[in-house]
GROMACS .gro file of C-alpha atoms in nm:
model
  350
    1MET     CA    1   1.391  -2.122   0.069
    2LEU     CA    2   1.144  -2.017  -0.202
    3PRO     CA    3   1.122  -1.646  -0.290
    4GLY     CA    4   0.840  -1.470  -0.107
    5ARG     CA    5   0.798  -1.749   0.149
    6PRO     CA    6   0.891  -1.539   0.458
    7HIS     CA    7   0.632  -1.279   0.353
    8ILE     CA    8   0.359  -1.546   0.320
    9LEU     CA    9   0.447  -1.700   0.655
   10GLY     CA   10   0.435  -1.356   0.818
   11ARG     CA   11   0.085  -1.298   0.687
   12ILE     CA   12  -0.032  -1.641   0.803
   13THR     CA   13   0.111  -1.573   1.149
   14LEU     CA   14  -0.062  -1.237   1.166
   15PHE     CA   15  -0.402  -1.383   1.081
   16ALA     CA   16  -0.348  -1.672   1.323
   17VAL     CA   17  -0.273  -1.433   1.609
   18ALA     CA   18  -0.581  -1.225   1.526
   19ALA     CA   19  -0.797  -1.539   1.518
   20LEU     CA   20  -0.668  -1.656   1.855
   21ALA     CA   21  -0.730  -1.312   2.004
   22LEU     CA   22  -1.087  -1.312   1.880
   23SER     CA   23  -1.148  -1.666   2.004
   24ALA     CA   24  -1.051  -1.540   2.349
   25CYS     CA   25  -1.324  -1.279   2.310
   26ASP     CA   26  -1.570  -1.548   2.199
   27GLY     CA   27  -1.495  -1.762   2.499
   28ASN     CA   28  -1.556  -1.491   2.757
   29THR     CA   29  -1.922  -1.397   2.782
   30THR     CA   30  -1.845  -1.125   3.040
   31ARG     CA   31  -1.654  -0.910   2.788
   32GLU     CA   32  -1.806  -0.562   2.791
   33ILE     CA   33  -1.834  -0.336   2.487
   34ARG     CA   34  -1.547  -0.088   2.466
   35VAL     CA   35  -1.558   0.242   2.278
   36VAL     CA   36  -1.294   0.518   2.272
   37GLY     CA   37  -1.253   0.850   2.095
   38SER     CA   38  -1.423   1.184   2.043
   39SER     CA   39  -1.539   1.401   2.333
   40THR     CA   40  -1.809   1.540   2.104
   41VAL     CA   41  -1.961   1.199   2.028
   42PHE     CA   42  -1.900   1.077   2.386
   43PRO     CA   43  -2.235   1.199   2.535
   44PHE     CA   44  -2.433   1.035   2.254
   45THR     CA   45  -2.263   0.697   2.278
   46THR     CA   46  -2.288   0.718   2.658
   47ALA     CA   47  -2.664   0.774   2.629
   48VAL     CA   48  -2.694   0.464   2.408
   49ALA     CA   49  -2.484   0.268   2.658
   50GLU     CA   50  -2.721   0.368   2.941
   51ALA     CA   51  -3.026   0.261   2.738
   52PHE     CA   52  -2.848  -0.062   2.641
   53VAL     CA   53  -2.797  -0.158   3.006
   54ASN     CA   54  -3.152  -0.059   3.098
   55GLN     CA   55  -3.288  -0.300   2.836
   56SER     CA   56  -3.150  -0.592   3.034
   57GLY     CA   57  -3.016  -0.601   3.387
   58GLU     CA   58  -2.782  -0.887   3.290
   59ARG     CA   59  -2.571  -0.675   3.055
   60ARG     CA   60  -2.238  -0.536   3.161
   61PRO     CA   61  -2.219  -0.156   3.118
   62PRO     CA   62  -2.020  -0.060   2.808
   63VAL     CA   63  -1.698   0.130   2.877
   64ILE     CA   64  -1.690   0.461   2.686
   65GLU     CA   65  -1.371   0.668   2.703
   66SER     CA   66  -1.333   1.031   2.591
   67ILE     CA   67  -0.975   1.066   2.466
   68GLY     CA   68  -1.021   1.255   2.139
   69THR     CA   69  -1.072   1.134   1.784
   70GLY     CA   70  -0.703   1.116   1.694
   71ALA     CA   71  -0.599   0.926   2.006
   72GLY     CA   72  -0.907   0.706   1.975
   73MET     CA   73  -0.825   0.614   1.616
   74LYS     CA   74  -0.474   0.514   1.714
   75ARG     CA   75  -0.593   0.289   1.994
   76PHE     CA   76  -0.871   0.145   1.776
   77CYS     CA   77  -0.620   0.061   1.502
   78ASP     CA   78  -0.360  -0.091   1.735
   79GLY     CA   79  -0.505  -0.439   1.682
   80VAL     CA   80  -0.798  -0.679   1.698
   81GLY     CA   81  -0.905  -0.892   1.993
   82TRP     CA   82  -0.978  -0.885   2.364
   83GLU     CA   83  -0.754  -0.597   2.471
   84TYR     CA   84  -0.849  -0.356   2.191
   85PRO     CA   85  -1.154  -0.128   2.156
   86ASP     CA   86  -1.451  -0.249   1.956
   87ALA     CA   87  -1.542   0.094   1.821
   88VAL     CA   88  -1.421   0.451   1.802
   89ASN     CA   89  -1.626   0.770   1.828
   90ALA     CA   90  -1.515   1.026   1.569
   91SER     CA   91  -1.600   1.391   1.511
   92ARG     CA   92  -1.441   1.374   1.167
   93ARG     CA   93  -1.396   1.107   0.902
   94MET     CA   94  -1.122   0.844   0.937
   95LYS     CA   95  -0.801   0.946   0.762
   96LYS     CA   96  -0.632   0.737   0.495
   97SER     CA   97  -0.325   0.706   0.718
   98GLU     CA   98  -0.539   0.578   1.007
   99TYR     CA   99  -0.700   0.314   0.787
  100ALA     CA  100  -0.353   0.208   0.676
  101LEU     CA  101  -0.252   0.163   1.041
  102CYS     CA  102  -0.561  -0.053   1.101
  103GLU     CA  103  -0.474  -0.256   0.792
  104LYS     CA  104  -0.111  -0.295   0.903
  105ASN     CA  105  -0.224  -0.429   1.241
  106GLY     CA  106  -0.470  -0.681   1.096
  107VAL     CA  107  -0.787  -0.509   1.215
  108GLY     CA  108  -0.977  -0.622   0.906
  109GLU     CA  109  -1.300  -0.476   0.773
  110ILE     CA  110  -1.444  -0.168   0.943
  111LEU     CA  111  -1.799  -0.035   0.948
  112GLU     CA  112  -1.830   0.342   0.903
  113VAL     CA  113  -2.159   0.455   1.058
  114GLN     CA  114  -2.263   0.821   1.043
  115ILE     CA  115  -2.467   0.877   1.358
  116GLY     CA  116  -2.575   1.234   1.293
  117VAL     CA  117  -2.460   1.589   1.228
  118ASP     CA  118  -2.289   1.843   1.450
  119GLY     CA  119  -2.134   2.187   1.426
  120VAL     CA  120  -1.796   2.315   1.540
  121ALA     CA  121  -1.944   2.593   1.750
  122LEU     CA  122  -1.766   2.912   1.848
  123ALA     CA  123  -1.931   3.044   2.162
  124GLU     CA  124  -1.897   3.316   2.423
  125SER     CA  125  -2.051   3.405   2.757
  126ASN     CA  126  -2.388   3.579   2.757
  127ARG     CA  127  -2.193   3.857   2.931
  128GLY     CA  128  -1.946   3.867   2.644
  129PRO     CA  129  -1.884   4.130   2.373
  130LYS     CA  130  -2.127   3.972   2.118
  131LEU     CA  131  -1.859   3.916   1.857
  132LYS     CA  132  -1.953   3.860   1.493
  133LEU     CA  133  -1.672   3.701   1.297
  134SER     CA  134  -1.585   3.584   0.949
  135LYS     CA  135  -1.379   3.279   0.857
  136LYS     CA  136  -1.105   3.523   0.757
  137ASP     CA  137  -1.117   3.687   1.102
  138VAL     CA  138  -1.080   3.352   1.276
  139TYR     CA  139  -0.792   3.254   1.049
  140LEU     CA  140  -0.604   3.581   1.106
  141ALA     CA  141  -0.658   3.549   1.481
  142LEU     CA  142  -0.557   3.183   1.524
  143ALA     CA  143  -0.320   3.089   1.241
  144ALA     CA  144   0.043   3.054   1.342
  145ASN     CA  145   0.170   3.213   1.019
  146PRO     CA  146  -0.086   3.435   0.843
  147TYR     CA  147   0.055   3.579   0.521
  148GLY     CA  148   0.360   3.360   0.583
  149ARG     CA  149   0.471   3.555   0.891
  150PRO     CA  150   0.449   3.469   1.265
  151ASN     CA  151   0.119   3.589   1.406
  152SER     CA  152   0.163   3.910   1.608
  153ALA     CA  153  -0.207   3.996   1.653
  154LYS     CA  154  -0.292   4.051   2.019
  155LEU     CA  155  -0.638   4.209   1.994
  156TRP     CA  156  -0.938   4.127   1.778
  157ARG     CA  157  -0.906   4.481   1.637
  158ASP     CA  158  -0.563   4.383   1.504
  159VAL     CA  159  -0.724   4.138   1.261
  160ASN     CA  160  -1.027   4.352   1.175
  161PRO     CA  161  -1.069   4.725   1.261
  162ALA     CA  162  -1.444   4.668   1.303
  163LEU     CA  163  -1.387   4.432   1.599
  164PRO     CA  164  -1.336   4.542   1.960
  165ALA     CA  165  -0.996   4.606   2.118
  166ILE     CA  166  -1.007   4.303   2.347
  167PRO     CA  167  -0.744   4.025   2.372
  168ILE     CA  168  -0.767   3.727   2.140
  169GLN     CA  169  -0.834   3.438   2.380
  170VAL     CA  170  -0.976   3.121   2.229
  171MET     CA  171  -1.022   2.809   2.443
  172GLY     CA  172  -1.033   2.488   2.246
  173PRO     CA  173  -0.942   2.119   2.222
  174PRO     CA  174  -0.592   1.972   2.174
  175SER     CA  175  -0.426   1.860   1.852
  176THR     CA  176  -0.556   1.504   1.901
  177SER     CA  177  -0.916   1.625   1.876
  178GLY     CA  178  -1.139   1.578   1.574
  179THR     CA  179  -1.310   1.903   1.667
  180ARG     CA  180  -0.981   2.087   1.627
  181ASP     CA  181  -0.924   1.912   1.292
  182ALA     CA  182  -1.270   2.025   1.184
  183LEU     CA  183  -1.203   2.383   1.301
  184VAL     CA  184  -0.898   2.389   1.075
  185GLU     CA  185  -1.070   2.226   0.777
  186LEU     CA  186  -1.401   2.413   0.790
  187ILE     CA  187  -1.302   2.756   0.924
  188LEU     CA  188  -0.927   2.822   0.908
  189GLU     CA  189  -0.853   2.680   0.562
  190PRO     CA  190  -1.137   2.870   0.387
  191GLY     CA  191  -1.036   3.180   0.583
  192CYS     CA  192  -0.677   3.132   0.466
  193ALA     CA  193  -0.793   3.113   0.104
  194GLU     CA  194  -0.984   3.441   0.148
  195ALA     CA  195  -0.690   3.618   0.312
  196ASP     CA  196  -0.399   3.498   0.099
  197PRO     CA  197  -0.413   3.433  -0.278
  198ASN     CA  198  -0.105   3.209  -0.245
  199ALA     CA  199  -0.309   2.952  -0.050
  200LYS     CA  200  -0.480   2.801  -0.356
  201VAL     CA  201  -0.148   2.759  -0.537
  202LEU     CA  202   0.022   2.602  -0.235
  203LYS     CA  203  -0.269   2.362  -0.178
  204LYS     CA  204  -0.217   2.210  -0.525
  205ALA     CA  205   0.157   2.161  -0.477
  206LYS     CA  206   0.305   1.814  -0.419
  207ASP     CA  207   0.491   1.940  -0.112
  208THR     CA  208   0.213   2.007   0.140
  209ALA     CA  209   0.439   2.153   0.411
  210PRO     CA  210   0.422   2.519   0.294
  211TYR     CA  211   0.041   2.505   0.271
  212ASP     CA  212   0.010   2.342   0.611
  213LYS     CA  213   0.236   2.607   0.763
  214LEU     CA  214   0.035   2.889   0.605
  215CYS     CA  215  -0.320   2.763   0.649
  216LYS     CA  216  -0.346   2.476   0.898
  217ARG     CA  217  -0.108   2.542   1.184
  218ILE     CA  218  -0.263   2.701   1.495
  219ARG     CA  219  -0.056   2.947   1.694
  220ASP     CA  220   0.092   2.834   2.026
  221ASP     CA  221   0.183   3.166   2.187
  222GLY     CA  222  -0.112   3.173   2.427
  223ALA     CA  223  -0.389   3.321   2.211
  224TYR     CA  224  -0.522   2.969   2.156
  225ILE     CA  225  -0.560   2.792   2.490
  226ASP     CA  226  -0.555   2.412   2.486
  227LYS     CA  227  -0.815   2.295   2.741
  228GLY     CA  228  -0.779   1.919   2.683
  229GLU     CA  229  -1.047   1.673   2.583
  230ASN     CA  230  -1.299   1.773   2.852
  231ASP     CA  231  -1.525   2.026   2.680
  232ASN     CA  232  -1.690   2.111   3.011
  233LEU     CA  233  -1.365   2.284   3.110
  234ILE     CA  234  -1.413   2.519   2.814
  235VAL     CA  235  -1.769   2.593   2.928
  236GLN     CA  236  -1.641   2.672   3.278
  237GLY     CA  237  -1.362   2.886   3.136
  238LEU     CA  238  -1.607   3.100   2.939
  239SER     CA  239  -1.810   3.161   3.254
  240GLN     CA  240  -1.497   3.284   3.428
  241ASN     CA  241  -1.370   3.492   3.133
  242PRO     CA  242  -1.656   3.664   2.946
  243ASN     CA  243  -1.423   3.808   2.681
  244ALA     CA  244  -1.294   3.467   2.571
  245ILE     CA  245  -1.428   3.243   2.296
  246GLY     CA  246  -1.471   2.867   2.323
  247VAL     CA  247  -1.460   2.598   2.054
  248PHE     CA  248  -1.657   2.273   2.099
  249GLY     CA  249  -1.936   2.061   1.956
  250TYR     CA  250  -2.279   2.222   1.924
  251SER     CA  251  -2.436   1.997   2.189
  252TYR     CA  252  -2.230   2.168   2.461
  253LEU     CA  253  -2.358   2.505   2.345
  254GLU     CA  254  -2.718   2.385   2.349
  255GLU     CA  255  -2.679   2.236   2.697
  256ASN     CA  256  -2.549   2.567   2.831
  257ALA     CA  257  -2.776   2.811   2.648
  258ASP     CA  258  -2.861   2.977   2.981
  259ARG     CA  259  -2.506   3.113   3.006
  260LEU     CA  260  -2.355   3.089   2.656
  261HIS     CA  261  -2.447   3.190   2.302
  262GLY     CA  262  -2.302   3.108   1.963
  263VAL     CA  263  -2.073   3.345   1.774
  264PRO     CA  264  -2.201   3.403   1.417
  265ILE     CA  265  -1.956   3.309   1.141
  266ASP     CA  266  -2.011   3.497   0.815
  267GLY     CA  267  -2.348   3.608   0.951
  268VAL     CA  268  -2.474   3.261   1.047
  269ALA     CA  269  -2.501   3.161   1.414
  270PRO     CA  270  -2.474   2.793   1.514
  271SER     CA  271  -2.822   2.647   1.572
  272TYR     CA  272  -3.001   2.318   1.513
  273ASP     CA  273  -3.158   2.446   1.190
  274SER     CA  274  -2.848   2.621   1.049
  275ILE     CA  275  -2.634   2.312   1.109
  276ALA     CA  276  -2.894   2.061   0.985
  277GLY     CA  277  -2.947   2.271   0.673
  278GLY     CA  278  -2.575   2.315   0.609
  279GLN     CA  279  -2.584   2.697   0.625
  280TYR     CA  280  -2.350   2.718   0.926
  281PRO     CA  281  -1.986   2.702   0.805
  282GLY     CA  282  -1.885   2.468   1.088
  283ALA     CA  283  -2.139   2.191   1.012
  284ARG     CA  284  -1.985   1.840   1.003
  285PRO     CA  285  -2.085   1.470   1.021
  286LEU     CA  286  -2.026   1.253   1.328
  287TYR     CA  287  -1.920   0.889   1.305
  288LEU     CA  288  -1.889   0.559   1.485
  289TYR     CA  289  -1.634   0.314   1.343
  290VAL     CA  290  -1.673  -0.053   1.438
  291LYS     CA  291  -1.451  -0.359   1.385
  292LYS     CA  292  -1.653  -0.610   1.186
  293ARG     CA  293  -1.463  -0.903   1.338
  294HIS     CA  294  -1.578  -0.794   1.684
  295LEU     CA  295  -1.947  -0.794   1.594
  296ARG     CA  296  -1.987  -1.168   1.654
  297ALA     CA  297  -1.708  -1.201   1.908
  298VAL     CA  298  -1.824  -0.936   2.156
  299PRO     CA  299  -2.157  -1.013   2.326
  300GLY     CA  300  -2.422  -0.751   2.257
  301LEU     CA  301  -2.221  -0.535   2.016
  302ALA     CA  302  -2.460  -0.594   1.724
  303ASP     CA  303  -2.758  -0.517   1.952
  304PHE     CA  304  -2.580  -0.202   2.071
  305LEU     CA  305  -2.548  -0.076   1.713
  306GLN     CA  306  -2.909  -0.161   1.639
  307LEU     CA  307  -3.020   0.036   1.945
  308TYR     CA  308  -2.802   0.329   1.836
  309SER     CA  309  -2.985   0.336   1.502
  310THR     CA  310  -3.322   0.376   1.676
  311MET     CA  311  -3.203   0.659   1.902
  312TRP     CA  312  -3.061   0.892   1.633
  313GLU     CA  313  -3.399   0.947   1.467
  314PRO     CA  314  -3.558   1.297   1.472
  315GLY     CA  315  -3.729   1.338   1.806
  316GLY     CA  316  -3.529   1.045   1.946
  317LYS     CA  317  -3.345   1.033   2.276
  318LEU     CA  318  -3.016   1.151   2.126
  319MET     CA  319  -3.182   1.468   1.999
  320LYS     CA  320  -3.245   1.558   2.363
  321ARG     CA  321  -2.869   1.528   2.422
  322GLY     CA  322  -2.799   1.777   2.143
  323LEU     CA  323  -2.740   1.548   1.843
  324ILE     CA  324  -2.867   1.685   1.511
  325ALA     CA  325  -3.036   1.421   1.299
  326ALA     CA  326  -2.879   1.342   0.962
  327PRO     CA  327  -3.103   1.360   0.653
  328GLU     CA  328  -3.327   1.054   0.605
  329ALA     CA  329  -3.120   0.919   0.313
  330LEU     CA  330  -2.806   0.917   0.529
  331ARG     CA  331  -2.988   0.761   0.825
  332LYS     CA  332  -3.123   0.488   0.596
  333HIS     CA  333  -2.774   0.421   0.459
  334SER     CA  334  -2.630   0.397   0.811
  335ARG     CA  335  -2.902   0.149   0.909
  336GLU     CA  336  -2.817  -0.061   0.602
  337ILE     CA  337  -2.447  -0.060   0.694
  338ILE     CA  338  -2.535  -0.196   1.039
  339ALA     CA  339  -2.790  -0.450   0.918
  340GLN     CA  340  -2.582  -0.586   0.629
  341GLY     CA  341  -2.234  -0.537   0.775
  342ILE     CA  342  -2.123  -0.325   0.478
  343PRO     CA  343  -1.753  -0.243   0.520
  344LEU     CA  344  -1.590   0.093   0.461
  345ASP     CA  345  -1.435   0.143   0.117
  346PRO     CA  346  -1.101   0.313   0.188
  347ALA     CA  347  -1.079   0.451  -0.167
  348GLY     CA  348  -1.269   0.763  -0.062
  349LEU     CA  349  -1.048   0.847   0.237
  350HIS     CA  350  -0.796   1.132   0.236
   0.00000   0.00000   0.00000
């Protein structure tokens, strides 16, 4: 046997299986569009799905599942073909390791479409204590090992004498959530750098474990309460416990403004304008990732993306659901990605 031949045959087999799977998609005109992923992006993609069906009574309703960005990426990258999702909602950018999993499983080229902007909002009941926090406060309250020691803070006053003597109770999403990833990246890590000079040195080290332990790990002793991927449970929890804080996408705060308000971070409260302008520390982009091979194989998927691009405009229907429009240059680029099928360049992923 010639050297390298088993490897070549394995690759040929992989592509053949993927092709057969897609041909099954092509041959079944009743295949509905399937999207999984972020609970934050879920209401926006659901709104597009509703409009998509209303355009034509002959279309099957797309299936949109809210399972979190991390879990959605895994399922999205499991393979290509009939049984796998066509797209994944994401409240953070795809990770390099996730792209590698897609590549390993023969998913092929992927479109990265930024649909808008959002903020990781910290919120409390309108009957709450009106907390005003800094990134450092949040880090010292939620980090598992501030200053390299297990977190013993019980009250907000324990992390900052200017804060009230009420229990630290923060309701948020699970570890599979992109919102939780964004909370760590945008709030906890900068807060860690402010609190501990060692953070910058550890971040540059080849061994990332000490930095992760110091700056990125969230405590699990009950101060942070995992409420799952249903953000409405966090909203309900804040109504029942006015002294607690909730963490979710800005749209949930806007929808419940009659009973909740945003907690200012470093003097900036989450709002449409502060997030759109980038002043709010928790501002972040939202994405939809799509398998390019599925665009022709799945009936209506290309039309679905085109419709999405018309609904994310300022004043569009998604704005009424709480989406914050991306700047015009980004919206134009996203439209070009859809129209021209421009694939994601993985070189920029981390």
